CSV table of C-alpha atoms in Angstrom, one decimal:
chain,number,residue,atom,x,y,z
A,1,MET,CA,133.7,122.6,39.5
A,2,LEU,CA,133.3,120.2,37.2
A,3,SER,CA,135.0,119.3,34.0
A,4,ARG,CA,136.5,116.8,32.4
A,5,ILE,CA,139.1,119.2,30.7
A,6,ARG,CA,142.3,120.3,32.7
A,7,PHE,CA,143.1,123.0,30.9
A,8,TYR,CA,139.4,124.4,30.9
A,9,ARG,CA,139.1,123.4,34.8
A,10,GLU,CA,141.8,124.2,36.0
A,11,GLY,CA,142.1,127.8,33.8
A,12,LEU,CA,138.4,128.9,34.8
A,13,GLY,CA,139.0,127.3,37.8
A,14,GLN,CA,142.0,130.3,39.2
A,15,LEU,CA,139.8,132.5,37.8
A,16,LEU,CA,136.7,132.4,39.9
A,17,ALA,CA,139.4,131.6,42.7
A,18,GLN,CA,140.0,135.4,41.9
A,19,CYS,CA,136.3,136.7,42.4
A,20,ASP,CA,135.0,138.7,45.3
A,21,GLY,CA,132.0,137.0,47.3
A,22,VAL,CA,133.2,133.7,45.4
A,23,ASP,CA,134.9,130.6,47.3
A,24,LEU,CA,136.4,128.4,44.8
A,25,ARG,CA,136.4,125.0,46.6
A,26,ALA,CA,137.5,122.3,44.4
A,27,THR,CA,138.1,122.0,40.4
A,28,LEU,CA,137.5,117.9,39.9
A,29,ALA,CA,137.0,116.0,36.4
A,30,THR,CA,135.1,112.7,37.7
A,31,ASP,CA,131.7,111.7,38.9
A,32,GLU,CA,132.8,110.1,41.6
A,33,MET,CA,135.0,112.6,42.5
A,34,ALA,CA,133.1,115.2,42.1
A,35,LEU,CA,130.4,113.9,44.7
A,36,ARG,CA,132.0,112.3,47.3
A,37,ARG,CA,133.2,116.4,47.6
A,38,VAL,CA,129.9,117.3,47.5
A,39,LEU,CA,128.9,115.3,49.7
A,40,GLU,CA,131.4,115.4,52.6
A,41,ASP,CA,131.4,120.0,51.7
A,42,ARG,CA,127.8,120.7,50.6
A,43,PRO,CA,129.2,123.8,48.4
A,44,ASP,CA,126.0,125.9,47.7
A,45,VAL,CA,126.7,125.9,44.4
A,46,VAL,CA,128.0,123.4,41.5
A,47,LEU,CA,129.1,124.3,37.9
A,48,VAL,CA,128.8,121.1,35.5
A,49,ASP,CA,130.5,121.4,31.8
A,50,VAL,CA,127.8,119.5,29.6
A,51,SER,CA,129.9,120.0,26.3
A,52,SER,CA,129.3,115.9,27.0
A,53,ARG,CA,127.2,113.3,27.9
A,54,GLU,CA,128.3,112.9,31.3
A,55,GLY,CA,128.6,116.4,32.4
A,56,ILE,CA,124.2,115.9,32.4
A,57,GLU,CA,124.4,111.9,33.7
A,58,ALA,CA,126.1,113.7,36.6
A,59,ILE,CA,124.1,116.3,36.9
A,60,ARG,CA,120.9,114.1,37.7
A,61,VAL,CA,123.5,111.6,39.9
A,62,LEU,CA,123.4,114.7,42.1
A,63,GLY,CA,120.3,115.8,42.4
A,64,GLU,CA,119.1,112.3,43.9
A,65,GLN,CA,122.4,112.3,46.1
A,66,ALA,CA,122.6,115.9,47.1
A,67,ALA,CA,119.4,118.1,46.2
A,68,GLU,CA,119.9,121.0,48.7
A,69,VAL,CA,123.1,121.8,45.6
A,70,ARG,CA,121.6,124.1,43.0
A,71,VAL,CA,123.6,123.4,39.8
A,72,VAL,CA,124.9,125.7,36.9
A,73,ALA,CA,124.9,124.0,33.8
A,74,VAL,CA,128.1,125.7,32.1
A,75,ALA,CA,129.1,125.1,28.4
A,76,VAL,CA,125.6,124.9,27.3
A,77,SER,CA,124.9,124.8,23.7
A,78,THR,CA,121.7,126.6,22.0
A,79,ASP,CA,120.3,123.1,21.0
A,80,ALA,CA,116.9,123.8,22.0
A,81,SER,CA,116.5,119.5,23.1
A,82,GLU,CA,119.9,120.2,25.5
A,83,ILE,CA,118.3,123.2,27.2
A,84,LEU,CA,115.5,121.2,27.8
A,85,GLU,CA,117.5,118.0,29.1
A,86,CYS,CA,119.3,120.6,31.5
A,87,ALA,CA,116.4,122.3,32.6
A,88,GLN,CA,114.6,118.1,33.3
A,89,ALA,CA,117.6,117.2,34.9
A,90,GLY,CA,117.0,120.5,37.3
A,91,VAL,CA,119.7,122.6,37.2
A,92,ALA,CA,119.3,126.3,38.4
A,93,GLY,CA,121.1,128.3,35.6
A,94,TYR,CA,122.5,127.5,33.2
A,95,VAL,CA,126.2,129.1,31.3
A,96,THR,CA,125.8,128.9,27.1
A,97,THR,CA,129.2,128.2,25.1
A,98,ASP,CA,128.8,132.0,24.1
A,99,ALA,CA,128.8,133.2,27.5
A,100,SER,CA,131.5,136.0,28.6
A,101,MET,CA,133.0,135.8,32.3
A,102,LEU,CA,131.2,138.3,33.4
A,103,GLU,CA,127.4,136.5,32.2
A,104,LEU,CA,129.0,133.3,34.4
A,105,LEU,CA,130.0,135.2,37.2
A,106,SER,CA,126.8,137.4,36.9
A,107,ILE,CA,124.7,134.1,37.3
A,108,LEU,CA,126.6,132.0,39.3
A,109,ARG,CA,126.1,135.0,41.8
A,110,SER,CA,122.5,135.4,40.9
A,111,VAL,CA,122.0,131.1,41.5
A,112,MET,CA,124.2,131.7,45.1
A,113,GLU,CA,121.5,134.4,46.4
A,114,GLY,CA,118.5,131.3,45.9
A,115,GLU,CA,117.4,132.7,41.9
A,116,LEU,CA,117.1,130.8,38.4
A,117,ARG,CA,119.4,132.5,36.0
A,118,CYS,CA,119.7,132.1,32.7
A,119,LEU,CA,120.4,133.2,29.3
A,120,PRO,CA,118.3,135.4,27.2
A,121,ILE,CA,118.5,131.9,25.2
A,122,ALA,CA,118.3,129.7,26.9
A,123,ALA,CA,115.2,131.6,28.4
A,124,ALA,CA,113.2,131.9,25.3
A,125,VAL,CA,113.3,128.1,25.4
A,126,LEU,CA,112.4,127.6,28.4
A,127,ARG,CA,108.8,130.0,27.7
A,128,HIS,CA,108.1,128.2,24.6
A,129,HIS,CA,109.3,124.8,26.7
A,130,LEU,CA,106.4,126.0,29.0
A,131,ALA,CA,103.7,127.6,26.6
A,132,ALA,CA,104.2,123.9,24.8
A,133,ILE,CA,103.4,122.0,27.4
A,134,SER,CA,100.4,124.2,28.6
A,135,ALA,CA,98.9,124.7,25.2
A,136,PRO,CA,95.1,124.3,25.0
A,137,GLN,CA,93.5,121.2,23.1
A,138,THR,CA,90.9,121.7,20.8
A,139,ALA,CA,86.7,120.3,21.2
A,140,ASP,CA,88.1,116.7,19.6
A,141,GLY,CA,91.0,116.0,21.9
A,142,ASP,CA,94.0,116.9,19.7
A,143,PRO,CA,96.8,119.0,21.1
A,144,ARG,CA,97.2,122.5,19.5
A,145,LEU,CA,100.1,121.9,17.5
A,146,THR,CA,101.4,125.0,15.3
A,147,GLY,CA,101.3,125.5,12.0
A,148,ARG,CA,104.8,125.3,11.7
A,149,GLU,CA,104.9,121.7,14.2
A,150,LEU,CA,101.4,120.6,11.4
A,151,GLU,CA,104.4,120.6,8.8
A,152,ILE,CA,106.7,119.6,10.2
A,153,ALA,CA,104.9,116.1,11.5
A,154,ARG,CA,103.4,116.5,7.8
A,155,LEU,CA,107.1,115.0,6.7
A,156,LEU,CA,107.7,113.0,9.5
A,157,ALA,CA,105.1,110.8,8.2
A,158,GLN,CA,107.2,111.6,4.4
A,159,ASP,CA,110.0,109.3,6.9
A,160,LEU,CA,112.4,112.0,5.9
A,161,ALA,CA,115.0,112.4,8.6
A,162,ASN,CA,115.7,115.8,10.5
A,163,LYS,CA,117.9,117.0,8.9
A,164,ASP,CA,115.8,116.3,4.9
A,165,ILE,CA,112.9,118.3,6.6
A,166,ALA,CA,115.4,121.3,8.1
A,167,ARG,CA,116.7,120.9,4.0
A,168,ARG,CA,112.4,121.0,2.6
A,169,LEU,CA,111.7,123.8,4.8
A,170,HIS,CA,115.4,125.8,5.4
A,171,ILE,CA,115.4,126.1,8.8
A,172,GLU,CA,117.9,124.5,11.4
A,173,VAL,CA,118.4,121.2,11.6
A,174,SER,CA,119.1,122.4,15.9
A,175,THR,CA,115.1,124.1,15.2
A,176,VAL,CA,114.0,120.9,14.1
A,177,LYS,CA,114.9,119.2,16.5
A,178,SER,CA,113.2,122.0,18.9
A,179,HIS,CA,109.7,121.1,17.2
A,180,VAL,CA,109.7,117.5,16.7
A,181,HIS,CA,110.6,117.2,20.6
A,182,ASN,CA,107.6,119.7,20.4
A,183,ILE,CA,105.6,117.9,18.8
A,184,LEU,CA,106.1,114.3,20.8
A,185,GLU,CA,105.0,115.9,24.1
A,186,LYS,CA,102.1,117.5,22.7
A,187,LEU,CA,101.1,113.8,21.5
A,188,HIS,CA,102.5,112.1,24.9
A,189,VAL,CA,104.6,110.1,23.1
A,190,SER,CA,108.5,109.2,22.6
A,191,ARG,CA,109.0,108.2,18.7
A,192,ARG,CA,108.0,110.2,15.8
A,193,VAL,CA,106.5,106.6,14.2
A,194,GLU,CA,104.0,106.7,17.7
A,195,ALA,CA,103.4,110.8,16.9
A,196,VAL,CA,102.9,110.2,13.1
A,197,ALA,CA,100.2,107.6,13.9
A,198,SER,CA,98.5,109.1,17.0
A,199,LEU,CA,98.2,111.8,14.4
A,200,ARG,CA,96.2,109.3,11.9
A,201,SER,CA,94.4,107.5,14.3
A,202,ARG,CA,93.1,111.6,15.8
A,203,ARG,CA,92.5,112.6,12.4
A,204,ALA,CA,89.9,109.7,11.6
A,205,THR,CA,88.3,109.9,15.2
A,206,HIS,CA,87.6,113.2,13.6
A,207,LEU,CA,86.0,112.9,10.5
A,208,MET,CA,83.9,109.4,11.9
A,209,CYS,CA,82.5,111.4,14.2
A,210,PRO,CA,79.9,114.1,13.5
């Protein structure tokens, strides 16, 4: 298990070591130590604490140099952007910050058996993401944004920050971030200003065409 918080790492390690079917090899604090140990031992599964940015980067490195080792992301927030980032890094399981020890063990055992497992909140985000990227396009080539996404896109055009949009629509900032992420993906751009420009360009082209 990789985590930079010592008491958390050691405490969880002691609990895992007492569980049937779990052979705990090591608890490690840094990316360098984790990568060296993984390359030496080639464990079935590695638990990585992603409560800091270093955790996501560690998963990416493990994926590049030890692709056969399955990774379970631990302490994942319920923010959609973080869940998607973990998915893009190649994790095999997600354990959110509010998960119980029983849920962690259930996910760990499923991943050890070769299954992709995550808690309902993570599964919902991933389903939404898959639906968004596979959404059909309209006749004029515009990605079919949802009503809420169009609403947020109009507010983006007013140069409103996420917190201002959240206040205006009476929703959570994390929800706004998720919608903005989906808008950028559907429009195949990486920046908010590019999304606004793309929507304006598509709308103008649509109006000029008979």
